[in-house]
């Protein structure tokens, strides 16, 4: 008896399905790939203009995710995150530093008080850029200029047991009333109050304390 070898007919489109297909849409590209059994298959259509990804899942319906935009040419974090406030025109110059003391009664009816009163109470700030925009100010009876600022903590003294660079801690005030001491400014930094969280950037030399405290000077940043 002569055996007959029967060949099965190929199902149309199966070979193309196993290899995967690629279709190009107007807004982006759709990619298909085979996944192991039990794994969710996801096809993504990315819209480069809207930064939105519409995902079609084999385990459910479509879902939409917002994608993080990629960095543009010349992009930097510092150029994106900017703090804005207003200061008097006589103080509006790059490098000028000030302590934010909070709102005053004259600030109540001001239309731009929300932009002006957005700093942390008691902290020191430095002007980095002056913008060509000004508004009338009821507090100093002159025009207030829009400026860009950054928080800048002053140098201070720390206990020698806390002299660890990179450490974040709550500042402890030095109990001393000797204003003639050469270390008085470091032990009573303007812009850092008791309990203020600071980050130690650089530990300096030891300080000669007349009261016998074991202290070092330090460069710090605000810790939050």
Tab-separated table of C-alpha atoms in Angstrom:
chain	number	residue	atom	x	y	z
A	1	UNK	CA	0.000	0.000	0.000
A	2	UNK	CA	1.412	3.296	-1.019
A	3	UNK	CA	1.236	5.911	1.680
A	4	UNK	CA	-0.044	9.320	0.824
A	5	UNK	CA	1.462	12.337	2.499
A	6	UNK	CA	-1.200	14.966	2.938
A	7	UNK	CA	-0.233	18.555	3.430
A	8	UNK	CA	-2.461	20.914	5.305
A	9	UNK	CA	-3.501	24.153	3.785
A	10	UNK	CA	-1.858	27.239	5.198
A	11	UNK	CA	-4.234	29.593	6.852
A	12	UNK	CA	-4.082	32.947	5.095
A	13	UNK	CA	-2.405	35.630	7.166
A	14	UNK	CA	-0.911	33.214	9.755
A	15	UNK	CA	2.642	33.622	8.569
A	16	UNK	CA	2.296	37.360	8.549
A	17	UNK	CA	0.826	37.220	12.062
A	18	UNK	CA	3.704	35.103	13.404
A	19	UNK	CA	6.299	37.445	12.000
A	20	UNK	CA	4.491	40.501	13.266
A	21	UNK	CA	3.231	43.427	11.298
A	22	UNK	CA	3.934	47.067	11.274
A	23	UNK	CA	1.437	49.727	10.398
A	24	UNK	CA	2.153	53.430	10.260
A	25	UNK	CA	-0.550	55.877	11.283
A	26	UNK	CA	-0.738	59.595	10.773
A	27	UNK	CA	0.248	60.439	14.365
A	28	UNK	CA	2.852	57.758	15.018
A	29	UNK	CA	3.796	54.079	14.661
A	30	UNK	CA	2.172	50.885	15.852
A	31	UNK	CA	4.471	47.981	16.711
A	32	UNK	CA	3.306	44.351	17.049
A	33	UNK	CA	5.338	41.602	18.636
A	34	UNK	CA	4.707	38.103	19.949
A	35	UNK	CA	4.658	37.634	23.705
A	36	UNK	CA	5.024	34.414	25.724
A	37	UNK	CA	1.766	32.751	26.872
A	38	UNK	CA	0.203	34.462	29.863
A	39	UNK	CA	1.934	37.780	29.295
A	40	UNK	CA	-0.121	40.813	28.466
A	41	UNK	CA	0.404	42.077	24.951
A	42	UNK	CA	0.457	45.839	24.652
A	43	UNK	CA	0.527	47.835	21.433
A	44	UNK	CA	1.388	51.515	21.798
A	45	UNK	CA	0.599	54.410	19.523
A	46	UNK	CA	2.738	57.419	20.416
A	47	UNK	CA	1.718	60.924	19.420
A	48	UNK	CA	4.897	62.972	19.423
A	49	UNK	CA	3.040	66.271	19.265
A	50	UNK	CA	0.734	65.668	22.254
A	51	UNK	CA	3.131	63.508	24.317
A	52	UNK	CA	0.269	61.056	24.876
A	53	UNK	CA	0.464	57.279	24.533
A	54	UNK	CA	-2.727	55.333	23.776
A	55	UNK	CA	-2.257	51.681	24.741
A	56	UNK	CA	-4.363	48.775	23.484
A	57	UNK	CA	-4.124	45.788	25.813
A	58	UNK	CA	-4.952	42.180	24.966
A	59	UNK	CA	-6.249	41.826	28.528
A	60	UNK	CA	-8.557	44.805	28.444
A	61	UNK	CA	-9.638	47.915	26.634
A	62	UNK	CA	-7.544	50.878	25.585
A	63	UNK	CA	-5.911	53.068	28.191
A	64	UNK	CA	-4.184	56.426	27.882
A	65	UNK	CA	-1.004	57.531	29.601
A	66	UNK	CA	0.700	60.913	29.597
A	67	UNK	CA	4.340	60.620	28.640
A	68	UNK	CA	7.079	62.776	30.115
A	69	UNK	CA	8.365	65.122	27.393
A	70	UNK	CA	11.950	64.628	26.386
A	71	UNK	CA	14.566	67.302	27.041
A	72	UNK	CA	14.828	69.994	24.416
A	73	UNK	CA	18.084	71.444	23.143
A	74	UNK	CA	19.662	73.536	25.855
A	75	UNK	CA	17.198	72.256	28.465
A	76	UNK	CA	18.219	72.219	32.107
A	77	UNK	CA	16.329	71.813	35.354
A	78	UNK	CA	17.474	75.228	36.548
A	79	UNK	CA	15.934	76.909	33.503
A	80	UNK	CA	12.543	75.296	34.187
A	81	UNK	CA	12.098	75.680	37.950
A	82	UNK	CA	12.144	79.422	38.707
A	83	UNK	CA	10.810	81.218	41.787
A	84	UNK	CA	9.278	84.631	41.129
A	85	UNK	CA	8.634	87.462	43.576
A	86	UNK	CA	8.637	91.269	43.699
A	87	UNK	CA	11.013	93.678	45.449
A	88	UNK	CA	11.408	97.444	45.507
A	89	UNK	CA	13.148	98.929	42.491
A	90	UNK	CA	16.115	100.067	44.611
A	91	UNK	CA	16.722	96.458	45.744
A	92	UNK	CA	16.102	94.919	42.312
A	93	UNK	CA	19.619	93.973	41.252
A	94	UNK	CA	21.260	90.568	40.715
A	95	UNK	CA	23.121	89.334	43.781
A	96	UNK	CA	21.070	91.312	46.299
A	97	UNK	CA	20.018	89.185	49.285
A	98	UNK	CA	17.076	89.681	51.605
A	99	UNK	CA	15.211	87.954	54.433
A	100	UNK	CA	11.515	87.285	53.892
A	101	UNK	CA	9.620	88.664	56.893
A	102	UNK	CA	6.060	87.889	55.818
A	103	UNK	CA	3.062	89.987	54.729
A	104	UNK	CA	2.268	93.430	56.128
A	105	UNK	CA	-1.158	95.121	56.573
A	106	UNK	CA	-0.527	97.248	53.466
A	107	UNK	CA	-0.317	94.066	51.362
A	108	UNK	CA	-4.004	93.194	51.856
A	109	UNK	CA	-5.572	94.972	48.850
A	110	UNK	CA	-2.624	94.359	46.502
A	111	UNK	CA	-3.551	92.494	43.302
A	112	UNK	CA	-0.167	90.755	42.985
A	113	UNK	CA	0.284	89.755	46.646
A	114	UNK	CA	0.110	86.026	45.839
A	115	UNK	CA	3.147	86.310	43.571
A	116	UNK	CA	4.956	88.593	46.015
A	117	UNK	CA	4.306	86.661	49.241
A	118	UNK	CA	5.321	83.151	48.174
A	119	UNK	CA	8.585	82.647	50.091
A	120	UNK	CA	9.236	80.793	53.338
A	121	UNK	CA	9.118	82.991	56.424
A	122	UNK	CA	12.528	83.862	57.851
A	123	UNK	CA	14.610	82.466	54.994
A	124	UNK	CA	17.289	84.255	53.022
A	125	UNK	CA	16.922	84.709	49.250
A	126	UNK	CA	19.237	85.964	46.512
A	127	UNK	CA	18.084	87.751	43.355
A	128	UNK	CA	19.372	85.978	40.254
A	129	UNK	CA	17.604	87.933	37.515
A	130	UNK	CA	15.599	91.144	37.185
A	131	UNK	CA	12.678	91.128	34.755
A	132	UNK	CA	11.415	94.148	32.850
A	133	UNK	CA	8.040	94.142	34.630
A	134	UNK	CA	6.996	96.442	37.481
A	135	UNK	CA	3.880	97.056	39.580
A	136	UNK	CA	2.893	99.796	42.045
A	137	UNK	CA	3.633	98.883	45.683
A	138	UNK	CA	1.518	100.170	48.579
A	139	UNK	CA	4.094	99.129	51.193
A	140	UNK	CA	7.156	101.110	50.113
A	141	UNK	CA	5.222	103.704	48.077
A	142	UNK	CA	7.248	103.011	44.960
A	143	UNK	CA	7.199	100.552	42.103
A	144	UNK	CA	8.034	96.893	42.764
A	145	UNK	CA	10.064	94.979	40.204
A	146	UNK	CA	9.505	91.335	39.241
A	147	UNK	CA	12.627	89.288	39.990
A	148	UNK	CA	13.767	85.676	39.984
A	149	UNK	CA	15.180	84.451	43.293
A	150	UNK	CA	16.785	81.381	44.830
A	151	UNK	CA	17.002	80.373	48.511
A	152	UNK	CA	20.505	80.706	49.895
A	153	UNK	CA	21.321	79.677	53.448
A	154	UNK	CA	24.112	81.585	55.225
A	155	UNK	CA	27.190	79.955	56.710
A	156	UNK	CA	26.724	78.880	60.305
A	157	UNK	CA	28.368	77.087	63.191
A	158	UNK	CA	27.546	73.480	64.021
A	159	UNK	CA	28.321	71.153	66.850
A	160	UNK	CA	31.397	69.074	66.082
A	161	UNK	CA	29.347	65.896	66.479
A	162	UNK	CA	27.172	66.954	63.514
A	163	UNK	CA	29.995	67.769	61.072
A	164	UNK	CA	29.048	65.178	58.449
A	165	UNK	CA	28.865	66.449	54.876
A	166	UNK	CA	25.562	65.548	53.241
A	167	UNK	CA	23.742	65.151	56.552
A	168	UNK	CA	20.283	66.727	56.895
A	169	UNK	CA	19.473	67.952	60.385
A	170	UNK	CA	17.476	70.480	62.373
A	171	UNK	CA	19.509	73.523	63.303
A	172	UNK	CA	20.183	73.993	67.010
A	173	UNK	CA	20.668	77.536	68.237
A	174	UNK	CA	23.833	78.319	70.182
A	175	UNK	CA	22.983	79.916	73.529
A	176	UNK	CA	25.364	82.867	73.711
A	177	UNK	CA	24.884	86.630	74.140
A	178	UNK	CA	28.483	87.702	73.528
A	179	UNK	CA	28.001	89.978	70.515
A	180	UNK	CA	31.712	90.880	70.574
A	181	UNK	CA	32.738	87.282	69.820
A	182	UNK	CA	34.230	86.896	66.310
A	183	UNK	CA	32.027	83.827	65.814
A	184	UNK	CA	28.798	85.592	66.771
A	185	UNK	CA	27.544	85.851	63.155
A	186	UNK	CA	28.137	82.142	62.581
A	187	UNK	CA	26.412	81.175	65.815
A	188	UNK	CA	23.447	83.484	65.110
A	189	UNK	CA	22.953	83.152	61.319
A	190	UNK	CA	20.314	85.470	59.858
A	191	UNK	CA	18.070	83.281	57.719
A	192	UNK	CA	18.309	80.082	59.769
A	193	UNK	CA	16.096	79.764	62.813
A	194	UNK	CA	15.988	77.088	65.514
A	195	UNK	CA	14.568	73.875	64.075
A	196	UNK	CA	15.173	74.864	60.432
A	197	UNK	CA	16.148	71.803	58.414
A	198	UNK	CA	19.519	72.257	56.753
A	199	UNK	CA	21.840	70.086	54.678
A	200	UNK	CA	25.561	70.217	55.392
A	201	UNK	CA	27.407	71.037	52.167
A	202	UNK	CA	30.947	71.590	53.405
A	203	UNK	CA	32.525	71.377	56.849
A	204	UNK	CA	34.994	74.149	57.674
A	205	UNK	CA	37.620	74.575	60.386
A	206	UNK	CA	37.047	74.320	64.105
A	207	UNK	CA	36.021	77.485	65.925
A	208	UNK	CA	37.694	78.892	69.022
A	209	UNK	CA	34.723	79.275	71.372
A	210	UNK	CA	35.250	81.337	74.574
A	211	UNK	CA	32.503	79.300	76.261
A	212	UNK	CA	34.224	76.013	75.512
A	213	UNK	CA	31.715	74.680	72.974
A	214	UNK	CA	33.094	72.233	70.401
A	215	UNK	CA	32.036	73.972	67.175
A	216	UNK	CA	32.931	74.006	63.482
A	217	UNK	CA	31.981	76.404	60.702
A	218	UNK	CA	29.935	74.974	57.837
A	219	UNK	CA	28.406	75.841	54.481
A	220	UNK	CA	24.809	74.635	54.360
A	221	UNK	CA	21.705	74.592	52.173
A	222	UNK	CA	18.087	74.504	53.210
A	223	UNK	CA	17.146	70.868	53.640
A	224	UNK	CA	13.583	70.945	52.262
